[in-house]
Amino acid sequence: DVKVTQSSRYLVKRTGEKVFLECVQDMDHENMFWYRQDPGLGLRLIYFSYDVKMKEKGDIPEGYSVSREKKERFSLILESASTNQTSMYLCASSLYGRRKNYGYTFGSGTRLTVV
Amino acid sequence: SQQGEEDPQALSIQEGENATMNCSYKTSINNLQWYRQNSGRGLVHLILIRSNEREKHSGRLRVTLDTSKKSSSLLITASRAADTASYFCATDLNYGGATNKLIFGTGTLLAVQP
């Protein structure tokens, strides 16, 4: 069963900590994405990557960075966690191609609480 | 505001009834997709409709797309309690790259009463 795996289901961190959220996919997808989901705001794109070591900013990249050293792994980094980064974080992957008619496969999400 | 906005925000129906959700968007799209999210979980891809298609079916799901009105609808027929979830539309914009960057709406919360 192909899937996207996020390393933690729930995470509690302190303000100022450096936080790593890991995402691994086993579908050989080129594209990987990080979204955050907040009530009333839907899903907002933080960063995405279309290849190893490539990354592009999404709509809300401030306070975050990403790393893609291997095709299957895409990490989201909160350099100095703040309480306004308390959220549900969702990782997704998809195929890459000019036709672009591909759906995303999502992980189960990581609910991060910053205290 | 969001590229995709669903209507209604919440919908409560009885088992066996049909559920219709609508999505409006603002700019030109490559395709439009619908996803389901069970409480506190990740999203599951349901169906994709391309910009040159007008209607698509998948099991009990029927999706329509009207590019002139920049709107789409998702119909779930003969609903079941297990259909209770949030439903999101997502638009794949023609932004030029080969990566399909999806913009999600805020979702419709569907409750199907047994």
PDB file of C-alpha atoms in Angstrom:
ATOM      1  CA  ASP A   1       0.000   0.000   0.000  1.00  0.00           C
ATOM      2  CA  VAL A   2       1.675   3.191  -1.185  1.00  0.00           C
ATOM      3  CA  LYS A   3       1.704   6.020   1.244  1.00  0.00           C
ATOM      4  CA  VAL A   4       3.051   9.212   2.718  1.00  0.00           C
ATOM      5  CA  THR A   5       4.294   8.855   6.284  1.00  0.00           C
ATOM      6  CA  GLN A   6       4.696  11.699   8.741  1.00  0.00           C
ATOM      7  CA  SER A   7       6.965  10.823  11.600  1.00  0.00           C
ATOM      8  CA  SER A   8       4.857  12.172  14.456  1.00  0.00           C
ATOM      9  CA  ARG A   9       1.123  12.245  14.967  1.00  0.00           C
ATOM     10  CA  TYR A  10       1.247  14.682  17.894  1.00  0.00           C
ATOM     11  CA  LEU A  11       4.089  16.928  18.974  1.00  0.00           C
ATOM     12  CA  VAL A  12       4.460  19.410  21.813  1.00  0.00           C
ATOM     13  CA  LYS A  13       7.376  21.840  21.723  1.00  0.00           C
ATOM     14  CA  ARG A  14       8.459  24.867  23.667  1.00  0.00           C
ATOM     15  CA  THR A  15       8.690  28.390  22.289  1.00  0.00           C
ATOM     16  CA  GLY A  16      12.093  28.990  20.742  1.00  0.00           C
ATOM     17  CA  GLU A  17      12.877  25.336  20.087  1.00  0.00           C
ATOM     18  CA  LYS A  18      14.030  24.178  16.663  1.00  0.00           C
ATOM     19  CA  VAL A  19      11.455  21.714  15.368  1.00  0.00           C
ATOM     20  CA  PHE A  20      11.810  19.143  12.598  1.00  0.00           C
ATOM     21  CA  LEU A  21       8.774  17.600  10.934  1.00  0.00           C
ATOM     22  CA  GLU A  22       9.641  14.648   8.740  1.00  0.00           C
ATOM     23  CA  CYS A  23       7.762  13.267   5.775  1.00  0.00           C
ATOM     24  CA  VAL A  24       8.621  10.183   3.729  1.00  0.00           C
ATOM     25  CA  GLN A  25       6.856   8.850   0.621  1.00  0.00           C
ATOM     26  CA  ASP A  26       7.380   5.494  -1.060  1.00  0.00           C
ATOM     27  CA  MET A  27       5.772   6.274  -4.417  1.00  0.00           C
ATOM     28  CA  ASP A  28       8.823   7.741  -6.182  1.00  0.00           C
ATOM     29  CA  HIS A  29       6.948  11.043  -6.545  1.00  0.00           C
ATOM     30  CA  GLU A  30       8.936  14.055  -7.648  1.00  0.00           C
ATOM     31  CA  ASN A  31       6.769  16.685  -5.975  1.00  0.00           C
ATOM     32  CA  MET A  32       6.393  17.090  -2.241  1.00  0.00           C
ATOM     33  CA  PHE A  33       4.473  19.733  -0.317  1.00  0.00           C
ATOM     34  CA  TRP A  34       3.989  21.069   3.180  1.00  0.00           C
ATOM     35  CA  TYR A  35       0.692  22.652   4.182  1.00  0.00           C
ATOM     36  CA  ARG A  36      -0.628  23.900   7.463  1.00  0.00           C
ATOM     37  CA  GLN A  37      -4.310  23.678   8.305  1.00  0.00           C
ATOM     38  CA  ASP A  38      -6.072  26.019  10.693  1.00  0.00           C
ATOM     39  CA  PRO A  39      -9.785  26.358  11.482  1.00  0.00           C
ATOM     40  CA  GLY A  40     -11.506  28.782   9.136  1.00  0.00           C
ATOM     41  CA  LEU A  41      -8.406  29.190   6.980  1.00  0.00           C
ATOM     42  CA  GLY A  42      -8.304  25.856   5.202  1.00  0.00           C
ATOM     43  CA  LEU A  43      -4.990  24.505   3.944  1.00  0.00           C
ATOM     44  CA  ARG A  44      -2.215  26.970   3.213  1.00  0.00           C
ATOM     45  CA  LEU A  45       0.909  26.045   1.276  1.00  0.00           C
ATOM     46  CA  ILE A  46       4.174  26.620   3.142  1.00  0.00           C
ATOM     47  CA  TYR A  47       6.820  25.179   0.824  1.00  0.00           C
ATOM     48  CA  PHE A  48       7.062  22.672  -1.973  1.00  0.00           C
ATOM     49  CA  SER A  49       9.784  20.827  -3.817  1.00  0.00           C
ATOM     50  CA  TYR A  50       9.835  19.359  -7.329  1.00  0.00           C
ATOM     51  CA  ASP A  51      13.220  17.653  -7.128  1.00  0.00           C
ATOM     52  CA  VAL A  52      16.036  16.756  -4.753  1.00  0.00           C
ATOM     53  CA  LYS A  53      17.610  19.882  -3.283  1.00  0.00           C
ATOM     54  CA  MET A  54      15.027  22.083  -5.045  1.00  0.00           C
ATOM     55  CA  LYS A  55      12.494  24.095  -3.101  1.00  0.00           C
ATOM     56  CA  GLU A  56      10.020  26.868  -3.721  1.00  0.00           C
ATOM     57  CA  LYS A  57       8.154  29.108  -1.319  1.00  0.00           C
ATOM     58  CA  GLY A  58       4.446  28.725  -0.990  1.00  0.00           C
ATOM     59  CA  ASP A  59       2.017  31.293   0.340  1.00  0.00           C
ATOM     60  CA  ILE A  60       3.199  31.419   3.972  1.00  0.00           C
ATOM     61  CA  PRO A  61       6.921  30.509   4.148  1.00  0.00           C
ATOM     62  CA  GLU A  62       7.875  32.956   6.919  1.00  0.00           C
ATOM     63  CA  GLY A  63       9.282  31.223   9.964  1.00  0.00           C
ATOM     64  CA  TYR A  64       9.832  27.946   8.120  1.00  0.00           C
ATOM     65  CA  SER A  65      12.506  26.288   6.040  1.00  0.00           C
ATOM     66  CA  VAL A  66      12.667  22.935   4.274  1.00  0.00           C
ATOM     67  CA  SER A  67      15.183  20.315   3.287  1.00  0.00           C
ATOM     68  CA  ARG A  68      15.046  17.715   0.525  1.00  0.00           C
ATOM     69  CA  GLU A  69      18.271  15.738   0.471  1.00  0.00           C
ATOM     70  CA  LYS A  70      16.674  12.552  -0.850  1.00  0.00           C
ATOM     71  CA  LYS A  71      13.773  12.121  -3.234  1.00  0.00           C
ATOM     72  CA  GLU A  72      11.620  10.284  -0.730  1.00  0.00           C
ATOM     73  CA  ARG A  73      12.085  12.640   2.214  1.00  0.00           C
ATOM     74  CA  PHE A  74      10.940  16.229   2.703  1.00  0.00           C
ATOM     75  CA  SER A  75      11.543  17.917   6.030  1.00  0.00           C
ATOM     76  CA  LEU A  76       9.880  21.033   7.405  1.00  0.00           C
ATOM     77  CA  ILE A  77      11.928  23.021   9.887  1.00  0.00           C
ATOM     78  CA  LEU A  78      10.680  25.595  12.344  1.00  0.00           C
ATOM     79  CA  GLU A  79      13.852  27.502  13.158  1.00  0.00           C
ATOM     80  CA  SER A  80      12.484  28.992  16.386  1.00  0.00           C
ATOM     81  CA  ALA A  81       9.013  27.742  17.201  1.00  0.00           C
ATOM     82  CA  SER A  82       6.397  30.281  18.203  1.00  0.00           C
ATOM     83  CA  THR A  83       2.897  29.846  19.573  1.00  0.00           C
ATOM     84  CA  ASN A  84       1.354  31.068  16.314  1.00  0.00           C
ATOM     85  CA  GLN A  85       2.852  28.013  14.631  1.00  0.00           C
ATOM     86  CA  THR A  86       0.569  25.753  16.626  1.00  0.00           C
ATOM     87  CA  SER A  87      -1.316  23.983  13.858  1.00  0.00           C
ATOM     88  CA  MET A  88      -1.956  20.776  11.944  1.00  0.00           C
ATOM     89  CA  TYR A  89       0.827  20.185   9.424  1.00  0.00           C
ATOM     90  CA  LEU A  90       0.115  18.085   6.366  1.00  0.00           C
ATOM     91  CA  CYS A  91       2.645  16.650   3.960  1.00  0.00           C
ATOM     92  CA  ALA A  92       1.677  15.563   0.445  1.00  0.00           C
ATOM     93  CA  SER A  93       3.314  14.230  -2.686  1.00  0.00           C
ATOM     94  CA  SER A  94       2.416  13.999  -6.347  1.00  0.00           C
ATOM     95  CA  LEU A  95       3.829  13.056  -9.713  1.00  0.00           C
ATOM     96  CA  TYR A  96       5.563  15.667 -11.849  1.00  0.00           C
ATOM     97  CA  GLY A  97       4.838  16.239 -15.502  1.00  0.00           C
ATOM     98  CA  ARG A  98       3.664  18.654 -18.161  1.00  0.00           C
ATOM     99  CA  ARG A  99       0.137  17.251 -18.166  1.00  0.00           C
ATOM    100  CA  LYS A 100      -0.068  17.962 -14.466  1.00  0.00           C
ATOM    101  CA  ASN A 101      -3.329  16.101 -13.995  1.00  0.00           C
ATOM    102  CA  TYR A 102      -2.359  14.326 -10.846  1.00  0.00           C
ATOM    103  CA  GLY A 103      -3.908  14.182  -7.429  1.00  0.00           C
ATOM    104  CA  TYR A 104      -1.999  14.494  -4.201  1.00  0.00           C
ATOM    105  CA  THR A 105      -1.387  11.763  -1.682  1.00  0.00           C
ATOM    106  CA  PHE A 106      -1.435  13.115   1.855  1.00  0.00           C
ATOM    107  CA  GLY A 107       0.088  11.934   5.073  1.00  0.00           C
ATOM    108  CA  SER A 108      -2.024  11.626   8.226  1.00  0.00           C
ATOM    109  CA  GLY A 109      -0.831  14.945   9.593  1.00  0.00           C
ATOM    110  CA  THR A 110       1.184  16.147  12.571  1.00  0.00           C
ATOM    111  CA  ARG A 111      -0.650  18.191  15.167  1.00  0.00           C
ATOM    112  CA  LEU A 112       1.973  20.527  16.600  1.00  0.00           C
ATOM    113  CA  THR A 113       1.407  22.473  19.790  1.00  0.00           C
ATOM    114  CA  VAL A 114       3.913  25.156  20.765  1.00  0.00           C
ATOM    115  CA  VAL A 115       3.736  26.147  24.418  1.00  0.00           C
TER     116      VAL A 115
ATOM    117  CA  SER B   1      -9.528  35.536  -0.032  1.00  0.00           C
ATOM    118  CA  GLN B   2      -9.078  31.887  -0.939  1.00  0.00           C
ATOM    119  CA  GLN B   3      -8.923  30.819  -4.585  1.00  0.00           C
ATOM    120  CA  GLY B   4     -11.460  28.116  -3.877  1.00  0.00           C
ATOM    121  CA  GLU B   5     -14.404  28.718  -1.606  1.00  0.00           C
ATOM    122  CA  GLU B   6     -16.874  26.018  -0.723  1.00  0.00           C
ATOM    123  CA  ASP B   7     -20.539  26.496  -0.060  1.00  0.00           C
ATOM    124  CA  PRO B   8     -22.169  25.675   2.276  1.00  0.00           C
ATOM    125  CA  GLN B   9     -19.694  25.722   5.145  1.00  0.00           C
ATOM    126  CA  ALA B  10     -21.688  22.997   6.882  1.00  0.00           C
ATOM    127  CA  LEU B  11     -24.353  20.560   5.733  1.00  0.00           C
ATOM    128  CA  SER B  12     -26.420  18.076   7.726  1.00  0.00           C
ATOM    129  CA  ILE B  13     -28.529  15.444   5.977  1.00  0.00           C
ATOM    130  CA  GLN B  14     -30.165  12.084   6.643  1.00  0.00           C
ATOM    131  CA  GLU B  15     -28.699   8.827   5.466  1.00  0.00           C
ATOM    132  CA  GLY B  16     -29.904   8.001   1.971  1.00  0.00           C
ATOM    133  CA  GLU B  17     -30.268  11.635   0.914  1.00  0.00           C
ATOM    134  CA  ASN B  18     -28.059  13.322  -1.639  1.00  0.00           C
ATOM    135  CA  ALA B  19     -25.475  15.916  -0.621  1.00  0.00           C
ATOM    136  CA  THR B  20     -24.389  18.748  -2.877  1.00  0.00           C
ATOM    137  CA  MET B  21     -21.405  20.981  -2.239  1.00  0.00           C
ATOM    138  CA  ASN B  22     -20.292  23.880  -4.379  1.00  0.00           C
ATOM    139  CA  CYS B  23     -16.939  25.465  -5.037  1.00  0.00           C
ATOM    140  CA  SER B  24     -16.148  28.805  -6.645  1.00  0.00           C
ATOM    141  CA  TYR B  25     -12.749  29.990  -7.766  1.00  0.00           C
ATOM    142  CA  LYS B  26     -11.242  33.117  -9.234  1.00  0.00           C
ATOM    143  CA  THR B  27      -8.577  32.424 -11.854  1.00  0.00           C
ATOM    144  CA  SER B  28      -7.916  30.139 -14.794  1.00  0.00           C
ATOM    145  CA  ILE B  29      -7.294  26.535 -13.791  1.00  0.00           C
ATOM    146  CA  ASN B  30      -5.688  23.424 -15.232  1.00  0.00           C
ATOM    147  CA  ASN B  31      -7.961  21.127 -13.267  1.00  0.00           C
ATOM    148  CA  LEU B  32     -10.087  21.046 -10.125  1.00  0.00           C
ATOM    149  CA  GLN B  33      -9.932  18.309  -7.518  1.00  0.00           C
ATOM    150  CA  TRP B  34     -12.069  17.240  -4.581  1.00  0.00           C
ATOM    151  CA  TYR B  35     -10.710  15.755  -1.365  1.00  0.00           C
ATOM    152  CA  ARG B  36     -12.257  14.289   1.770  1.00  0.00           C
ATOM    153  CA  GLN B  37     -10.862  14.636   5.281  1.00  0.00           C
ATOM    154  CA  ASN B  38     -12.054  12.575   8.194  1.00  0.00           C
ATOM    155  CA  SER B  39     -11.757  14.286  11.551  1.00  0.00           C
ATOM    156  CA  GLY B  40      -8.154  15.008  12.478  1.00  0.00           C
ATOM    157  CA  ARG B  41      -6.683  13.001   9.611  1.00  0.00           C
ATOM    158  CA  GLY B  42      -5.006  13.652   6.285  1.00  0.00           C
ATOM    159  CA  LEU B  43      -6.884  14.369   3.072  1.00  0.00           C
ATOM    160  CA  VAL B  44      -7.907  11.686   0.605  1.00  0.00           C
ATOM    161  CA  HIS B  45      -8.134  12.419  -3.112  1.00  0.00           C
ATOM    162  CA  LEU B  46     -11.634  11.717  -4.465  1.00  0.00           C
ATOM    163  CA  ILE B  47     -11.847  12.932  -8.030  1.00  0.00           C
ATOM    164  CA  LEU B  48     -10.163  15.204 -10.563  1.00  0.00           C
ATOM    165  CA  ILE B  49     -11.893  17.064 -13.374  1.00  0.00           C
ATOM    166  CA  ARG B  50      -9.895  18.752 -16.118  1.00  0.00           C
ATOM    167  CA  SER B  51     -10.647  22.212 -17.387  1.00  0.00           C
ATOM    168  CA  ASN B  52     -11.957  20.824 -20.704  1.00  0.00           C
ATOM    169  CA  GLU B  53     -14.362  18.420 -18.987  1.00  0.00           C
ATOM    170  CA  ARG B  54     -17.860  19.308 -17.819  1.00  0.00           C
ATOM    171  CA  GLU B  55     -18.892  16.296 -15.785  1.00  0.00           C
ATOM    172  CA  LYS B  56     -17.264  13.287 -14.227  1.00  0.00           C
ATOM    173  CA  HIS B  57     -18.510  10.313 -12.218  1.00  0.00           C
ATOM    174  CA  SER B  58     -16.843   7.997  -9.756  1.00  0.00           C
ATOM    175  CA  GLY B  59     -19.087   5.550  -7.915  1.00  0.00           C
ATOM    176  CA  ARG B  60     -21.585   7.645  -5.903  1.00  0.00           C
ATOM    177  CA  LEU B  61     -19.727  10.853  -6.715  1.00  0.00           C
ATOM    178  CA  ARG B  62     -20.625  13.235  -9.502  1.00  0.00           C
ATOM    179  CA  VAL B  63     -18.588  16.348 -10.192  1.00  0.00           C
ATOM    180  CA  THR B  64     -19.468  19.144 -12.566  1.00  0.00           C
ATOM    181  CA  LEU B  65     -17.316  22.015 -13.749  1.00  0.00           C
ATOM    182  CA  ASP B  66     -18.461  25.271 -15.302  1.00  0.00           C
ATOM    183  CA  THR B  67     -15.389  27.247 -16.335  1.00  0.00           C
ATOM    184  CA  SER B  68     -17.485  30.179 -17.575  1.00  0.00           C
ATOM    185  CA  LYS B  69     -18.880  30.623 -14.067  1.00  0.00           C
ATOM    186  CA  LYS B  70     -15.674  29.449 -12.386  1.00  0.00           C
ATOM    187  CA  SER B  71     -17.579  26.975 -10.285  1.00  0.00           C
ATOM    188  CA  SER B  72     -17.800  23.278  -9.535  1.00  0.00           C
ATOM    189  CA  SER B  73     -20.162  21.062  -7.622  1.00  0.00           C
ATOM    190  CA  LEU B  74     -19.725  17.719  -5.891  1.00  0.00           C
ATOM    191  CA  LEU B  75     -22.780  15.508  -5.541  1.00  0.00           C
ATOM    192  CA  ILE B  76     -22.740  12.490  -3.248  1.00  0.00           C
ATOM    193  CA  THR B  77     -25.729  10.277  -3.921  1.00  0.00           C
ATOM    194  CA  ALA B  78     -27.406   7.936  -1.414  1.00  0.00           C
ATOM    195  CA  SER B  79     -25.240   9.227   1.424  1.00  0.00           C
ATOM    196  CA  ARG B  80     -24.068   7.001   4.263  1.00  0.00           C
ATOM    197  CA  ALA B  81     -23.000   7.781   7.815  1.00  0.00           C
ATOM    198  CA  ALA B  82     -19.450   6.929   6.724  1.00  0.00           C
ATOM    199  CA  ASP B  83     -19.544   9.909   4.321  1.00  0.00           C
ATOM    200  CA  THR B  84     -19.430  12.225   7.340  1.00  0.00           C
ATOM    201  CA  ALA B  85     -16.273  14.291   6.787  1.00  0.00           C
ATOM    202  CA  SER B  86     -14.989  17.622   5.540  1.00  0.00           C
ATOM    203  CA  TYR B  87     -14.822  18.050   1.784  1.00  0.00           C
ATOM    204  CA  PHE B  88     -12.382  20.385   0.071  1.00  0.00           C
ATOM    205  CA  CYS B  89     -12.072  21.582  -3.454  1.00  0.00           C
ATOM    206  CA  ALA B  90      -8.602  22.358  -4.753  1.00  0.00           C
ATOM    207  CA  THR B  91      -7.669  24.225  -7.897  1.00  0.00           C
ATOM    208  CA  ASP B  92      -4.584  23.450  -9.935  1.00  0.00           C
ATOM    209  CA  LEU B  93      -3.547  26.795 -11.318  1.00  0.00           C
ATOM    210  CA  ASN B  94      -1.910  27.449 -14.671  1.00  0.00           C
ATOM    211  CA  TYR B  95       1.102  29.017 -13.034  1.00  0.00           C
ATOM    212  CA  GLY B  96       3.585  27.809 -15.648  1.00  0.00           C
ATOM    213  CA  GLY B  97       5.682  25.144 -13.982  1.00  0.00           C
ATOM    214  CA  ALA B  98       5.349  21.381 -14.316  1.00  0.00           C
ATOM    215  CA  THR B  99       4.618  21.045 -10.627  1.00  0.00           C
ATOM    216  CA  ASN B 100       0.897  21.093  -9.940  1.00  0.00           C
ATOM    217  CA  LYS B 101       0.488  23.516  -7.091  1.00  0.00           C
ATOM    218  CA  LEU B 102      -2.938  23.095  -5.542  1.00  0.00           C
ATOM    219  CA  ILE B 103      -4.802  25.861  -3.754  1.00  0.00           C
ATOM    220  CA  PHE B 104      -7.391  24.550  -1.306  1.00  0.00           C
ATOM    221  CA  GLY B 105     -10.651  26.048  -0.175  1.00  0.00           C
ATOM    222  CA  THR B 106     -11.849  26.182   3.415  1.00  0.00           C
ATOM    223  CA  GLY B 107     -14.046  23.110   3.118  1.00  0.00           C
ATOM    224  CA  THR B 108     -17.617  21.941   3.671  1.00  0.00           C
ATOM    225  CA  LEU B 109     -18.334  19.931   6.808  1.00  0.00           C
ATOM    226  CA  LEU B 110     -20.842  17.202   5.947  1.00  0.00           C
ATOM    227  CA  ALA B 111     -22.719  15.361   8.670  1.00  0.00           C
ATOM    228  CA  VAL B 112     -24.819  12.376   7.644  1.00  0.00           C
ATOM    229  CA  GLN B 113     -27.276  11.361  10.334  1.00  0.00           C
ATOM    230  CA  PRO B 114     -28.077   7.615  10.568  1.00  0.00           C
TER     231      PRO B 114
END
